[in-house]
PDB file of N, CA and C in Angstrom:
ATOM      1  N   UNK Z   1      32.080 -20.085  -6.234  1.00 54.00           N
ATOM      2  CA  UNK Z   1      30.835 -20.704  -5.873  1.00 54.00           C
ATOM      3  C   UNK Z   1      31.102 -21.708  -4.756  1.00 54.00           C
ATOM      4  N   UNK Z   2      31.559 -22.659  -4.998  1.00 66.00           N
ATOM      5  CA  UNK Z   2      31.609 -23.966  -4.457  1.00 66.00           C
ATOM      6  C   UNK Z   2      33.504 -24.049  -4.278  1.00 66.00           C
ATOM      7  N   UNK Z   3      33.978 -23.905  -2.675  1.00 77.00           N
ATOM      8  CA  UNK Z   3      35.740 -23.967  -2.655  1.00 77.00           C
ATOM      9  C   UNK Z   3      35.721 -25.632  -2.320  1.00 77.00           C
ATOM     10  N   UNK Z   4      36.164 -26.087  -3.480  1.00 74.00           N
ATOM     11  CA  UNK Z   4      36.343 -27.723  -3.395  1.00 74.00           C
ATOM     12  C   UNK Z   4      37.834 -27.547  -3.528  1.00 74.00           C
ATOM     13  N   UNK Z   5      38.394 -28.540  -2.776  1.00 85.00           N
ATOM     14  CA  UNK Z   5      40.088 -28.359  -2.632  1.00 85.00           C
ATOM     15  C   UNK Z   5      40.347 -29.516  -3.018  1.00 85.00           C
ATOM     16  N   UNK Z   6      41.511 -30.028  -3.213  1.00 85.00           N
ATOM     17  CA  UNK Z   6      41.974 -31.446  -3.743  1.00 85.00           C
ATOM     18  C   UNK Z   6      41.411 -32.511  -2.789  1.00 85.00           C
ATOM     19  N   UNK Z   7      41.766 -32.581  -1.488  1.00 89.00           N
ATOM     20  CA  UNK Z   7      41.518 -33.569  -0.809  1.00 89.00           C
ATOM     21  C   UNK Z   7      39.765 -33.977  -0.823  1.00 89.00           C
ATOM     22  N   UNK Z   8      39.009 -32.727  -0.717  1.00 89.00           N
ATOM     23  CA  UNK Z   8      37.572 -33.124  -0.908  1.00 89.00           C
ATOM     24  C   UNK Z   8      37.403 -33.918  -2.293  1.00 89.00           C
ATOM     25  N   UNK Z   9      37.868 -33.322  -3.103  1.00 82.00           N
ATOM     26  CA  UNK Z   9      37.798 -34.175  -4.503  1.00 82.00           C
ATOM     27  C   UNK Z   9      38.134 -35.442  -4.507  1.00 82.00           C
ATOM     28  N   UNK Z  10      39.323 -35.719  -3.807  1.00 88.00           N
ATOM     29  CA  UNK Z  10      39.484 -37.000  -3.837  1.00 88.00           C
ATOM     30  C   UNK Z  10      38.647 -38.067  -2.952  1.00 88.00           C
ATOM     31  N   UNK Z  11      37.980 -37.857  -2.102  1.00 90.00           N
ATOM     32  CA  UNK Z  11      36.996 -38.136  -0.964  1.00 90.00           C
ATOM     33  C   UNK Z  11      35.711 -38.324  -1.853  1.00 90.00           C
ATOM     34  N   UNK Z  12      35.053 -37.561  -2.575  1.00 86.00           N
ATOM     35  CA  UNK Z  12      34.440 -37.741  -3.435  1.00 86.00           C
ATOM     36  C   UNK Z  12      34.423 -38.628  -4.750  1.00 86.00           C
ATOM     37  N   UNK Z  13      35.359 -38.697  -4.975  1.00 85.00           N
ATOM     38  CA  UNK Z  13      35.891 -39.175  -6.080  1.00 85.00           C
ATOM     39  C   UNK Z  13      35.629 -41.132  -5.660  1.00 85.00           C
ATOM     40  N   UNK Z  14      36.532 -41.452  -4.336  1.00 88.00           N
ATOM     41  CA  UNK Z  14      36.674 -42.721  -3.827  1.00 88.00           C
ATOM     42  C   UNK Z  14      35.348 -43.165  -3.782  1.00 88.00           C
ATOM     43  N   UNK Z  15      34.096 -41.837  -3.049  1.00 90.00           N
ATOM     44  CA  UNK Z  15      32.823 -42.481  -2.713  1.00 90.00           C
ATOM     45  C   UNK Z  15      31.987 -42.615  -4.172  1.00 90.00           C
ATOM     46  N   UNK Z  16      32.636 -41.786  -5.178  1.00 87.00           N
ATOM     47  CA  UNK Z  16      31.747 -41.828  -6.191  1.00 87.00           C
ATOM     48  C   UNK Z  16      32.021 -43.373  -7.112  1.00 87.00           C
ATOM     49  N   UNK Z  17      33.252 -43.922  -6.428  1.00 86.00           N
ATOM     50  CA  UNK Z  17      33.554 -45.256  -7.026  1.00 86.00           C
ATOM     51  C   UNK Z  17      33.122 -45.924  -6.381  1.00 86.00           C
ATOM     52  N   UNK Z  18      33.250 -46.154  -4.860  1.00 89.00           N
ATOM     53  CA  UNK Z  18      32.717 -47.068  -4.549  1.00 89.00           C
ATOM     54  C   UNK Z  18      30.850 -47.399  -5.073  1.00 89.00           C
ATOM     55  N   UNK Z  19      30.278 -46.071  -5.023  1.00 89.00           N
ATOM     56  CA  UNK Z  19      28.959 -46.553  -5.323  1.00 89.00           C
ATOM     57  C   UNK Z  19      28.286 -46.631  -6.488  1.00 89.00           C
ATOM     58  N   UNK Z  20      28.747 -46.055  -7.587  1.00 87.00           N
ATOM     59  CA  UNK Z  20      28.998 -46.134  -9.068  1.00 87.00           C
ATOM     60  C   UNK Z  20      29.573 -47.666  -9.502  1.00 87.00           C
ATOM     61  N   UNK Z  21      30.654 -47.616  -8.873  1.00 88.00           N
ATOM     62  CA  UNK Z  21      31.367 -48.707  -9.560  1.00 88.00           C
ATOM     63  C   UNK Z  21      32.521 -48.194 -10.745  1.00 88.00           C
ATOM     64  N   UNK Z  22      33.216 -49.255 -11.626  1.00 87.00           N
ATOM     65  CA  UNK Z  22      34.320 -48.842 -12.253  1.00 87.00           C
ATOM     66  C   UNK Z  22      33.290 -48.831 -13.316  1.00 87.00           C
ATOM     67  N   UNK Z  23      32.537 -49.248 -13.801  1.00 90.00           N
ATOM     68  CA  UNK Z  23      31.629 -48.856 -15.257  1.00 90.00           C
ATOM     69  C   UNK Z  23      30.692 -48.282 -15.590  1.00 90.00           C
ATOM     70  N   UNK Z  24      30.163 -47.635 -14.507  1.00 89.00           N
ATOM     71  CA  UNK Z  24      29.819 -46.353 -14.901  1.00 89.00           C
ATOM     72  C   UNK Z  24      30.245 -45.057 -14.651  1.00 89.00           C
ATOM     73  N   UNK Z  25      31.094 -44.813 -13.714  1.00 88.00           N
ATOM     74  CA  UNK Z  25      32.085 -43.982 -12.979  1.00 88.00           C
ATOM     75  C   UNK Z  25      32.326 -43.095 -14.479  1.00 88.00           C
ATOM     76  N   UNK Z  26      32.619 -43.703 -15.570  1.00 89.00           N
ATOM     77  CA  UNK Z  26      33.156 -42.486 -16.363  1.00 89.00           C
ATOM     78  C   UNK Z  26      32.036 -41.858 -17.485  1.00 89.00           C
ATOM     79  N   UNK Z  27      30.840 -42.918 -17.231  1.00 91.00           N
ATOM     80  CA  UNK Z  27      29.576 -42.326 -17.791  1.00 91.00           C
ATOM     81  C   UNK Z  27      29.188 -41.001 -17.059  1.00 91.00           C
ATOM     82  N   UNK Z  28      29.297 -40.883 -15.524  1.00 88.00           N
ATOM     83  CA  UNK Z  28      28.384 -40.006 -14.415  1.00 88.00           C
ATOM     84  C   UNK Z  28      29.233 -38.673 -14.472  1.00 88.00           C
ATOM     85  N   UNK Z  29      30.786 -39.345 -15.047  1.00 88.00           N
ATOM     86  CA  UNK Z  29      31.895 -38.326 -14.794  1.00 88.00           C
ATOM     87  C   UNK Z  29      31.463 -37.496 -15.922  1.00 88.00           C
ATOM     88  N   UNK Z  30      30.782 -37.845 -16.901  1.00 92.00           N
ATOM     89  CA  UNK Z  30      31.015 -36.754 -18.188  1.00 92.00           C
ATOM     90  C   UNK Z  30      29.366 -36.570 -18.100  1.00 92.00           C
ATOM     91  N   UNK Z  31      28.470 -36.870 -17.772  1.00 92.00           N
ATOM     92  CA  UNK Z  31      27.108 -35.994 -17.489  1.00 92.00           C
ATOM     93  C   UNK Z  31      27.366 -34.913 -16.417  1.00 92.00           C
ATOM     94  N   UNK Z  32      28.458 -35.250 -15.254  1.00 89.00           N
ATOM     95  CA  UNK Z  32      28.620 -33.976 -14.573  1.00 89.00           C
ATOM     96  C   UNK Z  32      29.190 -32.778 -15.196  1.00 89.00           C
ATOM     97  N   UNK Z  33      29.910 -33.453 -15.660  1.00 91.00           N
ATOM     98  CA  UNK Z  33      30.652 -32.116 -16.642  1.00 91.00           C
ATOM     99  C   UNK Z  33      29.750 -31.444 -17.394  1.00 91.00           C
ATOM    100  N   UNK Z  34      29.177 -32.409 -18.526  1.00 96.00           N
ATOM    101  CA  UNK Z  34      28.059 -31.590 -19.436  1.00 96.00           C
ATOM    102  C   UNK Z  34      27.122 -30.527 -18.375  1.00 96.00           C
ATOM    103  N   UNK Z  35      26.774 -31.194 -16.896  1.00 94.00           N
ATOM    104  CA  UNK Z  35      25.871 -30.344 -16.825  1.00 94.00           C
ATOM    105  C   UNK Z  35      26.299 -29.013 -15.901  1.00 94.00           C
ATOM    106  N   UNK Z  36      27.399 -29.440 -15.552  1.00 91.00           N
ATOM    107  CA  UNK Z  36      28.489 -28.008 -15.217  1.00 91.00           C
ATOM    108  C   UNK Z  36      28.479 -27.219 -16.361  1.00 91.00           C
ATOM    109  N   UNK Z  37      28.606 -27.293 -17.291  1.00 95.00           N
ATOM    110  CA  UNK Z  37      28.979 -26.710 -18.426  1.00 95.00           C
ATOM    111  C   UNK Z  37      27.658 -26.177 -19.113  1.00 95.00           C
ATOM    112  N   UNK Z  38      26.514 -26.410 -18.723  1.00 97.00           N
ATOM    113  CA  UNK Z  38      25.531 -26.176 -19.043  1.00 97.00           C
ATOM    114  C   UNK Z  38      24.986 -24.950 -17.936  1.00 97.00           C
ATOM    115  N   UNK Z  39      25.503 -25.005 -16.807  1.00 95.00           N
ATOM    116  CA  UNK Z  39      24.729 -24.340 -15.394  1.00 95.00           C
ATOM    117  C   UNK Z  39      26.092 -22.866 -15.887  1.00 95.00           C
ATOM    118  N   UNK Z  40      26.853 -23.428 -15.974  1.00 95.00           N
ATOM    119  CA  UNK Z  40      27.885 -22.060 -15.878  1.00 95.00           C
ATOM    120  C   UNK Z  40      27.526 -21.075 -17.586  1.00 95.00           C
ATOM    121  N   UNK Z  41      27.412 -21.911 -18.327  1.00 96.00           N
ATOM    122  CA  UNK Z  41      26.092 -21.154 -19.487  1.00 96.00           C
ATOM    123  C   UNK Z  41      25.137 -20.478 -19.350  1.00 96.00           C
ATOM    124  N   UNK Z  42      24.325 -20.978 -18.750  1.00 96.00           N
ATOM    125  CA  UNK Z  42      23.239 -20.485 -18.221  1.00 96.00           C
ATOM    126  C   UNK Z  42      23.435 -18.947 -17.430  1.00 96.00           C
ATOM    127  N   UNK Z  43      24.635 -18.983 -16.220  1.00 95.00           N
ATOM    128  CA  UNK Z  43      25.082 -18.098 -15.411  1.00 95.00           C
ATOM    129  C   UNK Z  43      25.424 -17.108 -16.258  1.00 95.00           C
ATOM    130  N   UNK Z  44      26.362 -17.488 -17.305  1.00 96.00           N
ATOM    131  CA  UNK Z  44      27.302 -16.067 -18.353  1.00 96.00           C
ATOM    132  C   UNK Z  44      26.301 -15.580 -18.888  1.00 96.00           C
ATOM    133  N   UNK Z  45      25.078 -16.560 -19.567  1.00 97.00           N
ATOM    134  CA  UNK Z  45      24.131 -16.048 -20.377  1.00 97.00           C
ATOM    135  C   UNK Z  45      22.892 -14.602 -19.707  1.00 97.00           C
ATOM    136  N   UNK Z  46      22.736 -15.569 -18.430  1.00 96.00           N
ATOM    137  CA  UNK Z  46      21.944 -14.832 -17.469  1.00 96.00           C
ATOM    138  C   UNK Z  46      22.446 -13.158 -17.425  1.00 96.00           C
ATOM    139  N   UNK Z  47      23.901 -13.101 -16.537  1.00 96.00           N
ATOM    140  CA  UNK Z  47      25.154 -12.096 -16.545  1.00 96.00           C
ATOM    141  C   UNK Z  47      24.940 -11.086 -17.735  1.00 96.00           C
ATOM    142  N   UNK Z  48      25.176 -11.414 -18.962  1.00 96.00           N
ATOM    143  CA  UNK Z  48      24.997 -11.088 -20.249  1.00 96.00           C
ATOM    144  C   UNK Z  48      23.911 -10.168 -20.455  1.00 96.00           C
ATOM    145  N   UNK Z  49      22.728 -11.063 -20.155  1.00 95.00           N
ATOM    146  CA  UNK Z  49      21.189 -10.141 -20.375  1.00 95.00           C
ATOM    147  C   UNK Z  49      20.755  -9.043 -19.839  1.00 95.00           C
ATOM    148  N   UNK Z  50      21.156  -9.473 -18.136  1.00 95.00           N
ATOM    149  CA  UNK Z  50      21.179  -8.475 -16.778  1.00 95.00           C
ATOM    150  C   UNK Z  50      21.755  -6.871 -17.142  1.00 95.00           C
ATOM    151  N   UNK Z  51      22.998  -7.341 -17.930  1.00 95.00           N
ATOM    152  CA  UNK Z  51      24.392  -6.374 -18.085  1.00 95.00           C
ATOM    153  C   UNK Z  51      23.586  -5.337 -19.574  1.00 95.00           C
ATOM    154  N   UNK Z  52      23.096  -5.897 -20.061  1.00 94.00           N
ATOM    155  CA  UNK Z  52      22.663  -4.857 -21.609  1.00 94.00           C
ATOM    156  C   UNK Z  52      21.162  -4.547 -21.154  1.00 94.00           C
ATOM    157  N   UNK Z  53      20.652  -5.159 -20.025  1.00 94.00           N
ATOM    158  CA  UNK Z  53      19.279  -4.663 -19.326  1.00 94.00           C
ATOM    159  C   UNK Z  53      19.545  -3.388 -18.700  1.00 94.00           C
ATOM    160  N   UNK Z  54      20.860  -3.306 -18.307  1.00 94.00           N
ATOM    161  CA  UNK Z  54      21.315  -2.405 -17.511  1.00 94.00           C
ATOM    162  C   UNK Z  54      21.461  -0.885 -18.075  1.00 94.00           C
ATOM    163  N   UNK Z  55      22.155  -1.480 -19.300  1.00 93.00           N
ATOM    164  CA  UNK Z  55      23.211  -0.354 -19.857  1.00 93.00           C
ATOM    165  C   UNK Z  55      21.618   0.326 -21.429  1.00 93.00           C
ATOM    166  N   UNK Z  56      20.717  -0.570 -21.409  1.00 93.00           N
ATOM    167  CA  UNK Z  56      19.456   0.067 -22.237  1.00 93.00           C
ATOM    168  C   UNK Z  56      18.944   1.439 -21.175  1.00 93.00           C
ATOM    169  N   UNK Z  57      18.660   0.754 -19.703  1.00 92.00           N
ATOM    170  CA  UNK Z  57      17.931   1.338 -19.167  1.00 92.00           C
ATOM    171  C   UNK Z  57      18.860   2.781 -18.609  1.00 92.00           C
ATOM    172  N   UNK Z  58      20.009   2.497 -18.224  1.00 93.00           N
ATOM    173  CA  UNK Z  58      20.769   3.890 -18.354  1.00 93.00           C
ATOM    174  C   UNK Z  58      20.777   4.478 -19.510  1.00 93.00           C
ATOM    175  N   UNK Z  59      20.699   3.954 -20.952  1.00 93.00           N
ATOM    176  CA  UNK Z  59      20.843   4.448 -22.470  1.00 93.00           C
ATOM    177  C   UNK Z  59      19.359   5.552 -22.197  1.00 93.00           C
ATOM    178  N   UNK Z  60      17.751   5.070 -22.036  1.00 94.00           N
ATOM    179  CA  UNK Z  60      16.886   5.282 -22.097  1.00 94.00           C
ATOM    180  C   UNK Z  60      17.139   6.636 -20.614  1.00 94.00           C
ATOM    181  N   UNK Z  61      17.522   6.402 -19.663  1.00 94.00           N
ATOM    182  CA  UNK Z  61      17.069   7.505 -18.436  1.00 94.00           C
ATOM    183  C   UNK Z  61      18.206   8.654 -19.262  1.00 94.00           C
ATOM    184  N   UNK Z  62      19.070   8.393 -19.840  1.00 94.00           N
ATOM    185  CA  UNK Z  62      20.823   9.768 -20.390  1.00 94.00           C
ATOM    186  C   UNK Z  62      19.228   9.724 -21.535  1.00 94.00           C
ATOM    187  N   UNK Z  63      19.002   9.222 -23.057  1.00 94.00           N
ATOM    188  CA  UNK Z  63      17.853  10.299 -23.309  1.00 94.00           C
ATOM    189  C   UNK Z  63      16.814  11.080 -22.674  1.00 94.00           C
ATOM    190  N   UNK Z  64      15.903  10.465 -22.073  1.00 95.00           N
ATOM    191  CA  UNK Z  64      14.908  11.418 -21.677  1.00 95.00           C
ATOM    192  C   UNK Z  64      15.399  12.547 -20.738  1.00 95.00           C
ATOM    193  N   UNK Z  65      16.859  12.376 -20.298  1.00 94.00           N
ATOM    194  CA  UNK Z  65      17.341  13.630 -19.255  1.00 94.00           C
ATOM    195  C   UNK Z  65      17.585  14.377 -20.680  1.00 94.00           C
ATOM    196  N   UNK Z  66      18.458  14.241 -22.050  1.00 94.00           N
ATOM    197  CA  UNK Z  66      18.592  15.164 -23.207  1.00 94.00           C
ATOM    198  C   UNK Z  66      17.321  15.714 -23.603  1.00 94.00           C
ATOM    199  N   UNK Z  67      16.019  14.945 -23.687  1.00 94.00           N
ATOM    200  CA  UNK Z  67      14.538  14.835 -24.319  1.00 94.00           C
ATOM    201  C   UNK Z  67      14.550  16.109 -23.632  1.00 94.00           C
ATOM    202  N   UNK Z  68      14.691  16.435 -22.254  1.00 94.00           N
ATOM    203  CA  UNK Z  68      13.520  17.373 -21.355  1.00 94.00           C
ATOM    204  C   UNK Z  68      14.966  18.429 -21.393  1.00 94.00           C
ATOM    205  N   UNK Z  69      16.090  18.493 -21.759  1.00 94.00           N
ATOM    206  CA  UNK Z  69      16.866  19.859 -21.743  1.00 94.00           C
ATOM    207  C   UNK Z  69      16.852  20.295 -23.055  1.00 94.00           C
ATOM    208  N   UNK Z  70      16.511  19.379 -24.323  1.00 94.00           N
ATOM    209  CA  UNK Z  70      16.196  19.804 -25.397  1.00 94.00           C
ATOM    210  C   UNK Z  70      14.588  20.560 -25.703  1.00 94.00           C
ATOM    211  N   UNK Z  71      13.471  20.117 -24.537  1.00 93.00           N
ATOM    212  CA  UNK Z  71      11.910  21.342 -24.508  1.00 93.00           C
ATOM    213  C   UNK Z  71      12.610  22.028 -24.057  1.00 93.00           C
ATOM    214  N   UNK Z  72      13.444  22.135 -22.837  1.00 92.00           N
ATOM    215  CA  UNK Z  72      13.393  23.470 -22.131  1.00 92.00           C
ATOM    216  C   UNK Z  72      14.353  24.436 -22.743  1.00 92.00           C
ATOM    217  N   UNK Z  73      15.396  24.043 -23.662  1.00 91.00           N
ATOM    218  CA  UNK Z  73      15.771  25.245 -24.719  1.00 91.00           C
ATOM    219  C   UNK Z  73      15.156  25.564 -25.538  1.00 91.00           C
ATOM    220  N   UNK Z  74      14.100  24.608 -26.180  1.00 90.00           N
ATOM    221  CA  UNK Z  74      12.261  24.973 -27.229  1.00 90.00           C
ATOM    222  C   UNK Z  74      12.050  25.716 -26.739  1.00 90.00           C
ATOM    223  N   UNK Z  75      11.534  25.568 -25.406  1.00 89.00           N
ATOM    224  CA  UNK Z  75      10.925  26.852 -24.974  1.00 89.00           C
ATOM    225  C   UNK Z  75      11.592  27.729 -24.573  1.00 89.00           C
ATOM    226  N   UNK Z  76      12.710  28.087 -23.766  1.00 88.00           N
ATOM    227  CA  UNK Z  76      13.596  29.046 -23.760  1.00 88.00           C
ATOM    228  C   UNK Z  76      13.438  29.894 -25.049  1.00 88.00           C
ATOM    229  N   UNK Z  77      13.568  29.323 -26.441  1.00 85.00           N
ATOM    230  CA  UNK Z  77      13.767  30.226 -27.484  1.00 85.00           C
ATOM    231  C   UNK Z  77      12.603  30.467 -28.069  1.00 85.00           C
ATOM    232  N   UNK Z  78      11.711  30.433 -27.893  1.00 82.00           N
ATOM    233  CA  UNK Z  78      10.441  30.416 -28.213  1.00 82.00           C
ATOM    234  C   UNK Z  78       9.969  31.653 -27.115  1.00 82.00           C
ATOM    235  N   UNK Z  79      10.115  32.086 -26.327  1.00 84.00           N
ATOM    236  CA  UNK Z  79       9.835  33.181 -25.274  1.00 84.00           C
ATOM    237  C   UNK Z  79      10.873  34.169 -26.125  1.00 84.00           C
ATOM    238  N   UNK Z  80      11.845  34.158 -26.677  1.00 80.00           N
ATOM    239  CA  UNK Z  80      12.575  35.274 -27.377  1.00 80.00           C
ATOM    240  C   UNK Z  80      11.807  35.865 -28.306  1.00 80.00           C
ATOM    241  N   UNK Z  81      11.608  36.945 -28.355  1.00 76.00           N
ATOM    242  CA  UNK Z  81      10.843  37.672 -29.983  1.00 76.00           C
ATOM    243  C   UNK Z  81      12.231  38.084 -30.778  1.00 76.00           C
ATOM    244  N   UNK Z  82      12.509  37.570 -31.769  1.00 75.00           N
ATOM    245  CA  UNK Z  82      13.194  38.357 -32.612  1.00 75.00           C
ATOM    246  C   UNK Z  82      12.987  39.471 -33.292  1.00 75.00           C
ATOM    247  N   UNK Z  83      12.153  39.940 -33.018  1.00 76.00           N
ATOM    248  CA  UNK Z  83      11.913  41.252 -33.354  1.00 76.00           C
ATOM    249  C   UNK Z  83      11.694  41.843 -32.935  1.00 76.00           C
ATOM    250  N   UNK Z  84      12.136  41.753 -31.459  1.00 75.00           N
ATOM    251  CA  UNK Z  84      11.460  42.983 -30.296  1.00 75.00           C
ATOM    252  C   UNK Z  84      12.539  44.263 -30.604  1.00 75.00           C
ATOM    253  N   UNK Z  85      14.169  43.634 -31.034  1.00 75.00           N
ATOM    254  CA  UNK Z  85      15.015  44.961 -31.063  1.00 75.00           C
ATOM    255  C   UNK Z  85      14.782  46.124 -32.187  1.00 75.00           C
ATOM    256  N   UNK Z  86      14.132  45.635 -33.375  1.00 78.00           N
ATOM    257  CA  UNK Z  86      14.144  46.129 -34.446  1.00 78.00           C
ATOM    258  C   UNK Z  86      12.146  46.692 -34.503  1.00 78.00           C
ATOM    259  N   UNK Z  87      11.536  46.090 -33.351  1.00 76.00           N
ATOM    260  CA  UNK Z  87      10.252  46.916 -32.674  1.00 76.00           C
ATOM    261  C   UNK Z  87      10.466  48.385 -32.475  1.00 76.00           C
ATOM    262  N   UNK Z  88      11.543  48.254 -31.096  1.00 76.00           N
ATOM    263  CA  UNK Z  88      11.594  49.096 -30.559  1.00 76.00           C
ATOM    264  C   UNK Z  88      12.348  50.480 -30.805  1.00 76.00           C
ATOM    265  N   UNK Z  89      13.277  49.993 -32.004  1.00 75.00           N
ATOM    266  CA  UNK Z  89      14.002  51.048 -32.750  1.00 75.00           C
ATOM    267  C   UNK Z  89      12.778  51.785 -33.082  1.00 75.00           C
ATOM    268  N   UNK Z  90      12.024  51.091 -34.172  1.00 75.00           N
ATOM    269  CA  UNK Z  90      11.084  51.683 -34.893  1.00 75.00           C
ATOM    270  C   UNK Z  90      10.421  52.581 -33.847  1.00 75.00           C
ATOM    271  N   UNK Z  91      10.035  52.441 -32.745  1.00 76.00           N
ATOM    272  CA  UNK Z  91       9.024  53.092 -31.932  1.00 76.00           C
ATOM    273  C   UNK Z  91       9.976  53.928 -31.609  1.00 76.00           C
ATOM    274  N   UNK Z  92      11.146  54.213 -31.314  1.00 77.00           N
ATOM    275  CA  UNK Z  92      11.973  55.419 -31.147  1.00 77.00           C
ATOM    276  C   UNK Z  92      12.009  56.360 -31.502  1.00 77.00           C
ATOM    277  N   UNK Z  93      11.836  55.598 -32.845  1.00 71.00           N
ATOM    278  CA  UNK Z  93      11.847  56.837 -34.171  1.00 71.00           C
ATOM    279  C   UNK Z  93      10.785  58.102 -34.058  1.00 71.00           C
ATOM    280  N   UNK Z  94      11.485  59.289 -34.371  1.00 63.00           N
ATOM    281  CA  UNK Z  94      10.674  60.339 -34.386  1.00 63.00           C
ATOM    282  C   UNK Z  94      10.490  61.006 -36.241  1.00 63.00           C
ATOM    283  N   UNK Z  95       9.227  61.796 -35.721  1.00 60.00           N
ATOM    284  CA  UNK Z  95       8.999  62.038 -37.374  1.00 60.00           C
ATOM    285  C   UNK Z  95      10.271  62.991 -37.967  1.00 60.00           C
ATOM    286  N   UNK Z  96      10.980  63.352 -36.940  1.00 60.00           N
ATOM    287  CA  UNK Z  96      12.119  64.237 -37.443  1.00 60.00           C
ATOM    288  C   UNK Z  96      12.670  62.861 -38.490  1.00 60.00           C
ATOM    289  N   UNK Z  97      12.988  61.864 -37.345  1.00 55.00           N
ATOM    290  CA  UNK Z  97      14.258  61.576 -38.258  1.00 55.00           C
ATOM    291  C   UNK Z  97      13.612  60.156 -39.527  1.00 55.00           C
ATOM    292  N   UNK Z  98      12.512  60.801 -39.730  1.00 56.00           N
ATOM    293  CA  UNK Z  98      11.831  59.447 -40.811  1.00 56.00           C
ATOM    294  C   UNK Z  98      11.962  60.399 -42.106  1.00 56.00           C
ATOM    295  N   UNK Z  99      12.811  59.392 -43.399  1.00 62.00           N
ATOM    296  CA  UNK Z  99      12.887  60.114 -44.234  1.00 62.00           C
ATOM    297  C   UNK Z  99      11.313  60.874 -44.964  1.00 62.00           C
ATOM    298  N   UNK Z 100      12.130  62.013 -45.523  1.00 61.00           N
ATOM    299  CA  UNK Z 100      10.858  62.856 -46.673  1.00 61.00           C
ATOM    300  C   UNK Z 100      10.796  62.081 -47.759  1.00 61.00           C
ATOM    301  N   UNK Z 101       9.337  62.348 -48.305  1.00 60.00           N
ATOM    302  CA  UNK Z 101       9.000  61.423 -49.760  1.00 60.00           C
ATOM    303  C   UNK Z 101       9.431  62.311 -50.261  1.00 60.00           C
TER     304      UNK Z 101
END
């Protein structure tokens, strides 16, 4: 985020004493922290939500691509007659070869 190197820190640090002062300097020092620690929370948390927003909405597009190859084998097998082979035998058949009562 932010490339702070030692020397800036310390530059900061001098001005944050001089205008702070020595008694509150370590009050301001630990609200910064808390609220570092609060912003970089916020960030992981954010990260976090984004990341399973992500991986639902790929979960949801991989079903409905299964949803629509699972109609189109419905219907694939649904256009089959199972009984067209055992139709057409029958219609083959001649009275020769149908048994006598």
């Amino acid at each position: 985020m932010f490339e702070v190197g030692f020397s800036e820190m310390v530059v900061i640090a001098v001005i944050a004493l001089i205008v702070l002062g020595p008694e509150r300097l370590p009050k301001a020092a630990r609200m910064i922290g808390a609220l570092t620690r609060r912003a970089r929370s916020a960030v992981t948390n954010l990260r976090n939500e984004l990341e399973r927003e992500i991986a639902a909405d790929e979960l949801k597009r991989h079903l409905k691509e299964a949803e629509q190859s699972i109609q189109s084998a419905v219907q694939e097998v649904a256009k089959v007659d199972p009984l067209a082979g055992i139709k057409d035998d029958l219609n083959s058949l001649t009275p020769t070869d149908q048994p006598k009562p």
